[in-house]
């Protein structure tokens, strides 16, 4: 096969990866490209090179998940929170932290132990209400752990409020005057996080039980495994130790 | 306060104006480093929403609510929610309002029921904080070390969602603390103190205060039960986040020992009170003692429930340990998402948590390709006929279509006749029985339909119709308790409802109330209001 043909096929595989709802099991061409990636090192190198040129990392290629891509910072494919939720553009970090915590908690609930991230068959059913309860429980634990400390932020500096205290005070559910659910309620935020994941082919809705019950797809496990790598969050470790917080 | 007041006033003035008091040099460590200053300020902050209610009642509804002592209503609301909180539920809004209504009624018997309901709803909404983003914020001074003004955010009643999607209320620890008055105390020692107080009171025969102390003890037990429920739920989710050996297990031990003690103490108190009751002369005191015994029995029930939960907690731990701990380890070093990502982010101040929280969000949801438009293809696409989606595989089978005739329970002539009968009803109320008689002249089916339409007009959704801008005259049906005449009531039915018995060969038979029907035409009045 010529270089041009190889590159064309490599780009095709990446194009499939950019359409996360298409799965190899339903598409013979895609399946064939996945097989080739896994068997032929030179093709795999070409695919990674093309991806790299587009600002993408190939996180993994499997029969079940297809090609799972991660966007590098600043790439044309990187998503911005403020494009997704316009209101997070404001100066106050409260809403941004809330949406970020929802995603983190969904990942934590889906994969309670690091080993679960390596287990291809691990696909638990998790629900909106469970994720919220999980977060609230962690907040309560943090409250207990810091019982001796002064945690109220200075009146002129609300940004020094600890994240968990902000979360704990956000209502889990609230009915507005016209009986619609209030968008600031934590279960609304988590429900929207699940919807975003579903749109990206990372979750599958199972039922409406418990505020919406979902099951992670194989691609979600690969994404979260990548994000759980030790080296990804050194910056977080640094801020944590700067704030004088001990590790758990 | 005037300077030329009586002696008492002068001494108060001295205390209020430090420059007039004898100078005492402050000791930085003991005078300012007192944590209790901040703690008491925060405890008092929890009562601020109640003061706020009382202060603002004159400003809502043109001062109509001034007739009520609204903080009394607020206490009833918090009590109701707290008592309804068992191990996992709280109280629905409706339940709380029903509990408050009799109190509002006593406070202003001359006002009507609708207003009682409104004031209760207003108080409940304010306790939830619907007008303040469901959160109260009070500033206080922190004297620990340097003086810092801090803002203390808290809630009293929070809305939570049940498995069936309904929203119910729970009281926060802050609210329970305000309620029982023990604002900054350790759960178990406060309970021990309450016990001692109760026994003391009973010995001296001061029963109403004894009752108060027993209530206090009960709230404490509810709090303890809630803590243990949360421990169990956390264990089920992830054992790694729960410190069993260091934290939970001692708490369970403490709670078990404590329940054993409580059961014994309460049994003893109940014995004492029974004796007091038997010896007491005044009937009022006897009644008081009896209700205290009832309360103690309820406390004992709660202890039993707590005891059962405690037993289950240990069982849960053993099962979860089997499931979660004894599993093969991961091959590469991956973080534990809860302990090494989520908890650190939760612990950080909002400003520092911003970047990692947004980072995780954006990375887990990437890549998100942008659609790129190309004019030539766009025009072609707009002009093209709808694309057949061949990639979906198998060819579609031609569906077998059958002609459907709509099913009609009542044929056209019957519908027209029934409409004609109901058209007789105008603003003057008419009896259903006369309408049915008229309809029976046409056919039994007509009478059947008239009866159904009358039922349909029973309590129509008038408000939603008007809000939707539909001001057509509306048929209203209501009951004054008169039963249908016996010639229509051929077969028996439950009194109070209207039922159409199965249409036999002899035609339908009706039983239930002889409803009154009238037509309500608001249109002329509405146009007056709108112009």
PDB file of C-alpha atoms in Angstrom, chain A residues 18 56 69-71 76-81 84-85 93-94 96-97 99-101 103-105 107-108 111-115 117-118 129-130 133-135 137-142 144 150 152-164 166 168-175 177 182 187 196-197 199-200 202 210 220 223-225 227-230 232-234 236-237 239-240 243 245 247-248, chain B residues 35 38 42 121 125 130 133-137 139-140 142 148-155 158-163 167-168 227 229-231 233-235 237-238 240-243 247-248 251 323-370 391:
ATOM      1  CA  UNK A  18     -14.467  11.842  15.858  1.00  0.00           C
ATOM      2  CA  UNK A  56      -5.288  14.587  19.006  1.00  0.00           C
ATOM      3  CA  UNK A  69      -9.269  10.064  20.932  1.00  0.00           C
ATOM      4  CA  UNK A  70      -8.279  12.745  23.384  1.00  0.00           C
ATOM      5  CA  UNK A  71      -7.962  16.367  22.320  1.00  0.00           C
ATOM      6  CA  UNK A  76      -9.501  22.521  17.250  1.00  0.00           C
ATOM      7  CA  UNK A  77     -11.319  19.585  18.834  1.00  0.00           C
ATOM      8  CA  UNK A  78     -10.868  20.578  22.474  1.00  0.00           C
ATOM      9  CA  UNK A  79     -14.183  21.390  24.064  1.00  0.00           C
ATOM     10  CA  UNK A  80     -14.642  24.418  26.252  1.00  0.00           C
ATOM     11  CA  UNK A  81     -16.966  24.384  29.222  1.00  0.00           C
ATOM     12  CA  UNK A  84     -21.284  24.066  26.595  1.00  0.00           C
ATOM     13  CA  UNK A  85     -22.786  26.033  29.477  1.00  0.00           C
ATOM     14  CA  UNK A  93     -15.941  30.035  39.724  1.00  0.00           C
ATOM     15  CA  UNK A  94     -18.889  28.530  41.622  1.00  0.00           C
ATOM     16  CA  UNK A  96     -17.709  25.951  36.842  1.00  0.00           C
ATOM     17  CA  UNK A  97     -16.617  24.006  39.907  1.00  0.00           C
ATOM     18  CA  UNK A  99     -20.162  21.236  36.705  1.00  0.00           C
ATOM     19  CA  UNK A 100     -16.609  19.909  37.056  1.00  0.00           C
ATOM     20  CA  UNK A 101     -17.447  18.172  40.316  1.00  0.00           C
ATOM     21  CA  UNK A 103     -18.191  14.976  35.997  1.00  0.00           C
ATOM     22  CA  UNK A 104     -15.563  13.937  38.534  1.00  0.00           C
ATOM     23  CA  UNK A 105     -18.187  12.329  40.730  1.00  0.00           C
ATOM     24  CA  UNK A 107     -16.251   9.031  37.023  1.00  0.00           C
ATOM     25  CA  UNK A 108     -15.644   8.192  40.678  1.00  0.00           C
ATOM     26  CA  UNK A 111     -15.005   3.346  38.769  1.00  0.00           C
ATOM     27  CA  UNK A 112     -14.774   3.179  42.552  1.00  0.00           C
ATOM     28  CA  UNK A 113     -11.356   1.472  42.498  1.00  0.00           C
ATOM     29  CA  UNK A 114      -8.357   1.971  40.168  1.00  0.00           C
ATOM     30  CA  UNK A 115      -8.615  -1.710  39.182  1.00  0.00           C
ATOM     31  CA  UNK A 117     -10.443   1.102  35.124  1.00  0.00           C
ATOM     32  CA  UNK A 118      -8.537  -1.921  33.788  1.00  0.00           C
ATOM     33  CA  UNK A 129     -29.408  10.455  42.551  1.00  0.00           C
ATOM     34  CA  UNK A 130     -26.619   8.073  43.563  1.00  0.00           C
ATOM     35  CA  UNK A 133     -25.650  11.211  47.356  1.00  0.00           C
ATOM     36  CA  UNK A 134     -22.058  10.120  46.907  1.00  0.00           C
ATOM     37  CA  UNK A 135     -20.849  13.705  46.641  1.00  0.00           C
ATOM     38  CA  UNK A 137     -21.512  11.985  51.661  1.00  0.00           C
ATOM     39  CA  UNK A 138     -17.942  13.042  50.815  1.00  0.00           C
ATOM     40  CA  UNK A 139     -18.868  16.596  51.794  1.00  0.00           C
ATOM     41  CA  UNK A 140     -20.084  15.344  55.158  1.00  0.00           C
ATOM     42  CA  UNK A 141     -16.823  13.445  55.645  1.00  0.00           C
ATOM     43  CA  UNK A 142     -14.815  16.560  54.843  1.00  0.00           C
ATOM     44  CA  UNK A 144     -16.091  15.928  59.995  1.00  0.00           C
ATOM     45  CA  UNK A 150     -12.281  27.654  60.588  1.00  0.00           C
ATOM     46  CA  UNK A 152     -16.097  30.185  56.636  1.00  0.00           C
ATOM     47  CA  UNK A 153     -14.464  32.398  53.978  1.00  0.00           C
ATOM     48  CA  UNK A 154     -13.636  36.029  54.725  1.00  0.00           C
ATOM     49  CA  UNK A 155     -16.692  38.139  53.929  1.00  0.00           C
ATOM     50  CA  UNK A 156     -14.884  40.064  51.183  1.00  0.00           C
ATOM     51  CA  UNK A 157     -13.336  36.999  49.558  1.00  0.00           C
ATOM     52  CA  UNK A 158     -16.003  34.397  48.694  1.00  0.00           C
ATOM     53  CA  UNK A 159     -13.563  32.644  46.301  1.00  0.00           C
ATOM     54  CA  UNK A 160     -11.801  31.197  49.346  1.00  0.00           C
ATOM     55  CA  UNK A 161     -14.883  29.158  50.170  1.00  0.00           C
ATOM     56  CA  UNK A 162     -13.991  25.452  50.116  1.00  0.00           C
ATOM     57  CA  UNK A 163     -15.597  23.615  47.192  1.00  0.00           C
ATOM     58  CA  UNK A 164     -17.314  20.980  49.275  1.00  0.00           C
ATOM     59  CA  UNK A 166     -20.366  25.235  48.320  1.00  0.00           C
ATOM     60  CA  UNK A 168     -23.194  20.891  50.338  1.00  0.00           C
ATOM     61  CA  UNK A 169     -25.218  24.079  50.481  1.00  0.00           C
ATOM     62  CA  UNK A 170     -26.506  23.836  46.936  1.00  0.00           C
ATOM     63  CA  UNK A 171     -29.986  22.246  47.139  1.00  0.00           C
ATOM     64  CA  UNK A 172     -30.216  18.759  45.652  1.00  0.00           C
ATOM     65  CA  UNK A 173     -33.633  19.394  44.193  1.00  0.00           C
ATOM     66  CA  UNK A 174     -35.872  22.367  44.180  1.00  0.00           C
ATOM     67  CA  UNK A 175     -39.184  23.134  42.635  1.00  0.00           C
ATOM     68  CA  UNK A 177     -42.900  28.469  41.290  1.00  0.00           C
ATOM     69  CA  UNK A 182     -34.488  24.620  39.290  1.00  0.00           C
ATOM     70  CA  UNK A 187     -29.349  16.780  40.670  1.00  0.00           C
ATOM     71  CA  UNK A 196     -23.456  15.550  27.798  1.00  0.00           C
ATOM     72  CA  UNK A 197     -21.712  12.185  28.226  1.00  0.00           C
ATOM     73  CA  UNK A 199     -24.171  12.851  23.445  1.00  0.00           C
ATOM     74  CA  UNK A 200     -20.476  11.998  23.294  1.00  0.00           C
ATOM     75  CA  UNK A 202     -19.693   7.813  26.644  1.00  0.00           C
ATOM     76  CA  UNK A 210     -33.445   7.277  40.385  1.00  0.00           C
ATOM     77  CA  UNK A 220     -15.847   6.112  28.780  1.00  0.00           C
ATOM     78  CA  UNK A 223     -11.271   8.223  28.734  1.00  0.00           C
ATOM     79  CA  UNK A 224     -11.395   8.052  32.502  1.00  0.00           C
ATOM     80  CA  UNK A 225      -8.451   5.651  32.676  1.00  0.00           C
ATOM     81  CA  UNK A 227      -7.513  10.974  33.135  1.00  0.00           C
ATOM     82  CA  UNK A 228      -6.693   8.848  36.184  1.00  0.00           C
ATOM     83  CA  UNK A 229      -3.054   8.457  35.215  1.00  0.00           C
ATOM     84  CA  UNK A 230      -0.693   9.511  37.952  1.00  0.00           C
ATOM     85  CA  UNK A 232      -1.939  13.990  34.552  1.00  0.00           C
ATOM     86  CA  UNK A 233      -2.670  15.804  37.808  1.00  0.00           C
ATOM     87  CA  UNK A 234       0.712  16.842  39.199  1.00  0.00           C
ATOM     88  CA  UNK A 236      -3.428  19.406  41.377  1.00  0.00           C
ATOM     89  CA  UNK A 237      -0.998  17.702  43.765  1.00  0.00           C
ATOM     90  CA  UNK A 239      -1.979  23.132  44.668  1.00  0.00           C
ATOM     91  CA  UNK A 240      -3.193  20.618  47.214  1.00  0.00           C
ATOM     92  CA  UNK A 243      -3.013  24.627  50.503  1.00  0.00           C
ATOM     93  CA  UNK A 245      -4.062  19.658  52.609  1.00  0.00           C
ATOM     94  CA  UNK A 247      -3.564  13.338  50.952  1.00  0.00           C
ATOM     95  CA  UNK A 248      -6.256  10.806  51.647  1.00  0.00           C
TER      96      UNK A 248
ATOM     97  CA  UNK B  35     -13.446  30.546  69.996  1.00  0.00           C
ATOM     98  CA  UNK B  38     -17.396  33.118  66.892  1.00  0.00           C
ATOM     99  CA  UNK B  42     -22.786  31.521  64.371  1.00  0.00           C
ATOM    100  CA  UNK B 121     -46.899  28.727  52.922  1.00  0.00           C
ATOM    101  CA  UNK B 125     -40.983  29.212  51.787  1.00  0.00           C
ATOM    102  CA  UNK B 130     -36.878  30.497  48.184  1.00  0.00           C
ATOM    103  CA  UNK B 133     -31.259  31.381  46.624  1.00  0.00           C
ATOM    104  CA  UNK B 134     -32.122  28.716  49.242  1.00  0.00           C
ATOM    105  CA  UNK B 135     -29.321  29.799  51.489  1.00  0.00           C
ATOM    106  CA  UNK B 136     -28.901  32.246  54.360  1.00  0.00           C
ATOM    107  CA  UNK B 137     -25.697  34.179  54.791  1.00  0.00           C
ATOM    108  CA  UNK B 139     -21.524  37.834  58.633  1.00  0.00           C
ATOM    109  CA  UNK B 140     -19.729  37.473  61.917  1.00  0.00           C
ATOM    110  CA  UNK B 142     -13.755  35.704  63.930  1.00  0.00           C
ATOM    111  CA  UNK B 148     -11.476  38.553  60.313  1.00  0.00           C
ATOM    112  CA  UNK B 149     -15.007  39.213  59.167  1.00  0.00           C
ATOM    113  CA  UNK B 150     -16.319  35.937  57.781  1.00  0.00           C
ATOM    114  CA  UNK B 151     -19.538  34.999  56.062  1.00  0.00           C
ATOM    115  CA  UNK B 152     -21.416  32.015  57.401  1.00  0.00           C
ATOM    116  CA  UNK B 153     -23.754  30.310  54.962  1.00  0.00           C
ATOM    117  CA  UNK B 154     -26.353  27.879  56.246  1.00  0.00           C
ATOM    118  CA  UNK B 155     -29.810  26.444  55.613  1.00  0.00           C
ATOM    119  CA  UNK B 158     -33.637  21.733  52.527  1.00  0.00           C
ATOM    120  CA  UNK B 159     -35.596  20.205  49.699  1.00  0.00           C
ATOM    121  CA  UNK B 160     -34.641  16.689  48.729  1.00  0.00           C
ATOM    122  CA  UNK B 161     -35.878  14.332  46.094  1.00  0.00           C
ATOM    123  CA  UNK B 162     -37.429  10.943  46.795  1.00  0.00           C
ATOM    124  CA  UNK B 163     -36.956   7.915  44.567  1.00  0.00           C
ATOM    125  CA  UNK B 167     -39.668  16.668  46.606  1.00  0.00           C
ATOM    126  CA  UNK B 168     -39.682  16.537  50.391  1.00  0.00           C
ATOM    127  CA  UNK B 227     -25.182   9.846  60.977  1.00  0.00           C
ATOM    128  CA  UNK B 229     -27.443   5.851  57.958  1.00  0.00           C
ATOM    129  CA  UNK B 230     -24.916   7.971  56.053  1.00  0.00           C
ATOM    130  CA  UNK B 231     -22.022   5.777  57.211  1.00  0.00           C
ATOM    131  CA  UNK B 233     -24.550   4.292  52.542  1.00  0.00           C
ATOM    132  CA  UNK B 234     -20.913   5.383  52.145  1.00  0.00           C
ATOM    133  CA  UNK B 235     -19.664   1.893  52.955  1.00  0.00           C
ATOM    134  CA  UNK B 237     -20.422   2.833  47.695  1.00  0.00           C
ATOM    135  CA  UNK B 238     -16.726   2.738  48.422  1.00  0.00           C
ATOM    136  CA  UNK B 240     -11.867   3.184  50.764  1.00  0.00           C
ATOM    137  CA  UNK B 241     -13.446   6.511  51.703  1.00  0.00           C
ATOM    138  CA  UNK B 242     -14.679   5.206  55.039  1.00  0.00           C
ATOM    139  CA  UNK B 243     -12.356   5.038  58.024  1.00  0.00           C
ATOM    140  CA  UNK B 247     -14.014   6.479  62.968  1.00  0.00           C
ATOM    141  CA  UNK B 248     -17.085   4.456  62.168  1.00  0.00           C
ATOM    142  CA  UNK B 251     -19.027   5.494  66.607  1.00  0.00           C
ATOM    143  CA  UNK B 323     -16.675  -7.554  47.520  1.00  0.00           C
ATOM    144  CA  UNK B 324     -14.381  -4.550  47.295  1.00  0.00           C
ATOM    145  CA  UNK B 325     -11.069  -5.371  48.938  1.00  0.00           C
ATOM    146  CA  UNK B 326     -10.205  -8.885  47.821  1.00  0.00           C
ATOM    147  CA  UNK B 327      -9.827  -8.253  44.086  1.00  0.00           C
ATOM    148  CA  UNK B 328      -6.765  -8.322  41.782  1.00  0.00           C
ATOM    149  CA  UNK B 329      -4.611  -5.124  41.673  1.00  0.00           C
ATOM    150  CA  UNK B 330      -4.170  -2.813  38.675  1.00  0.00           C
ATOM    151  CA  UNK B 331      -1.056  -3.270  36.488  1.00  0.00           C
ATOM    152  CA  UNK B 332      -0.112   0.395  36.055  1.00  0.00           C
ATOM    153  CA  UNK B 333      -0.281   3.171  38.555  1.00  0.00           C
ATOM    154  CA  UNK B 334      -3.686   4.800  38.230  1.00  0.00           C
ATOM    155  CA  UNK B 335      -5.173   7.208  40.685  1.00  0.00           C
ATOM    156  CA  UNK B 336      -8.074   6.342  42.877  1.00  0.00           C
ATOM    157  CA  UNK B 337     -10.524   8.842  41.446  1.00  0.00           C
ATOM    158  CA  UNK B 338     -12.342   9.500  44.697  1.00  0.00           C
ATOM    159  CA  UNK B 339      -9.331   9.801  46.981  1.00  0.00           C
ATOM    160  CA  UNK B 340      -6.813  11.333  44.613  1.00  0.00           C
ATOM    161  CA  UNK B 341      -8.951  13.535  42.371  1.00  0.00           C
ATOM    162  CA  UNK B 342     -12.417  14.175  43.711  1.00  0.00           C
ATOM    163  CA  UNK B 343     -11.573  14.677  47.379  1.00  0.00           C
ATOM    164  CA  UNK B 344      -8.624  17.031  46.707  1.00  0.00           C
ATOM    165  CA  UNK B 345     -10.775  19.145  44.375  1.00  0.00           C
ATOM    166  CA  UNK B 346     -13.581  19.196  46.935  1.00  0.00           C
ATOM    167  CA  UNK B 347     -11.122  20.299  49.622  1.00  0.00           C
ATOM    168  CA  UNK B 348      -9.684  23.225  47.668  1.00  0.00           C
ATOM    169  CA  UNK B 349     -10.964  26.786  47.824  1.00  0.00           C
ATOM    170  CA  UNK B 350     -13.216  27.586  44.853  1.00  0.00           C
ATOM    171  CA  UNK B 351     -10.544  29.721  43.152  1.00  0.00           C
ATOM    172  CA  UNK B 352      -8.035  26.843  43.182  1.00  0.00           C
ATOM    173  CA  UNK B 353     -10.588  24.148  42.389  1.00  0.00           C
ATOM    174  CA  UNK B 354     -11.665  26.037  39.264  1.00  0.00           C
ATOM    175  CA  UNK B 355      -8.824  24.861  36.981  1.00  0.00           C
ATOM    176  CA  UNK B 356      -8.826  21.123  37.813  1.00  0.00           C
ATOM    177  CA  UNK B 357     -12.639  20.929  37.813  1.00  0.00           C
ATOM    178  CA  UNK B 358     -12.903  22.621  34.426  1.00  0.00           C
ATOM    179  CA  UNK B 359      -9.910  20.576  33.177  1.00  0.00           C
ATOM    180  CA  UNK B 360     -11.552  17.252  33.986  1.00  0.00           C
ATOM    181  CA  UNK B 361     -14.847  18.369  32.469  1.00  0.00           C
ATOM    182  CA  UNK B 362     -13.274  19.523  29.222  1.00  0.00           C
ATOM    183  CA  UNK B 363     -10.998  16.522  28.809  1.00  0.00           C
ATOM    184  CA  UNK B 364     -13.581  13.871  29.512  1.00  0.00           C
ATOM    185  CA  UNK B 365     -15.970  15.411  26.977  1.00  0.00           C
ATOM    186  CA  UNK B 366     -13.362  16.033  24.236  1.00  0.00           C
ATOM    187  CA  UNK B 367     -12.860  15.705  21.336  1.00  0.00           C
ATOM    188  CA  UNK B 368     -15.819  17.641  20.039  1.00  0.00           C
ATOM    189  CA  UNK B 369     -15.500  18.175  16.291  1.00  0.00           C
ATOM    190  CA  UNK B 370     -16.748  21.408  14.778  1.00  0.00           C
ATOM    191  CA  UNK B 391     -25.938   2.309   5.829  1.00  0.00           C
TER     192      UNK B 391
END
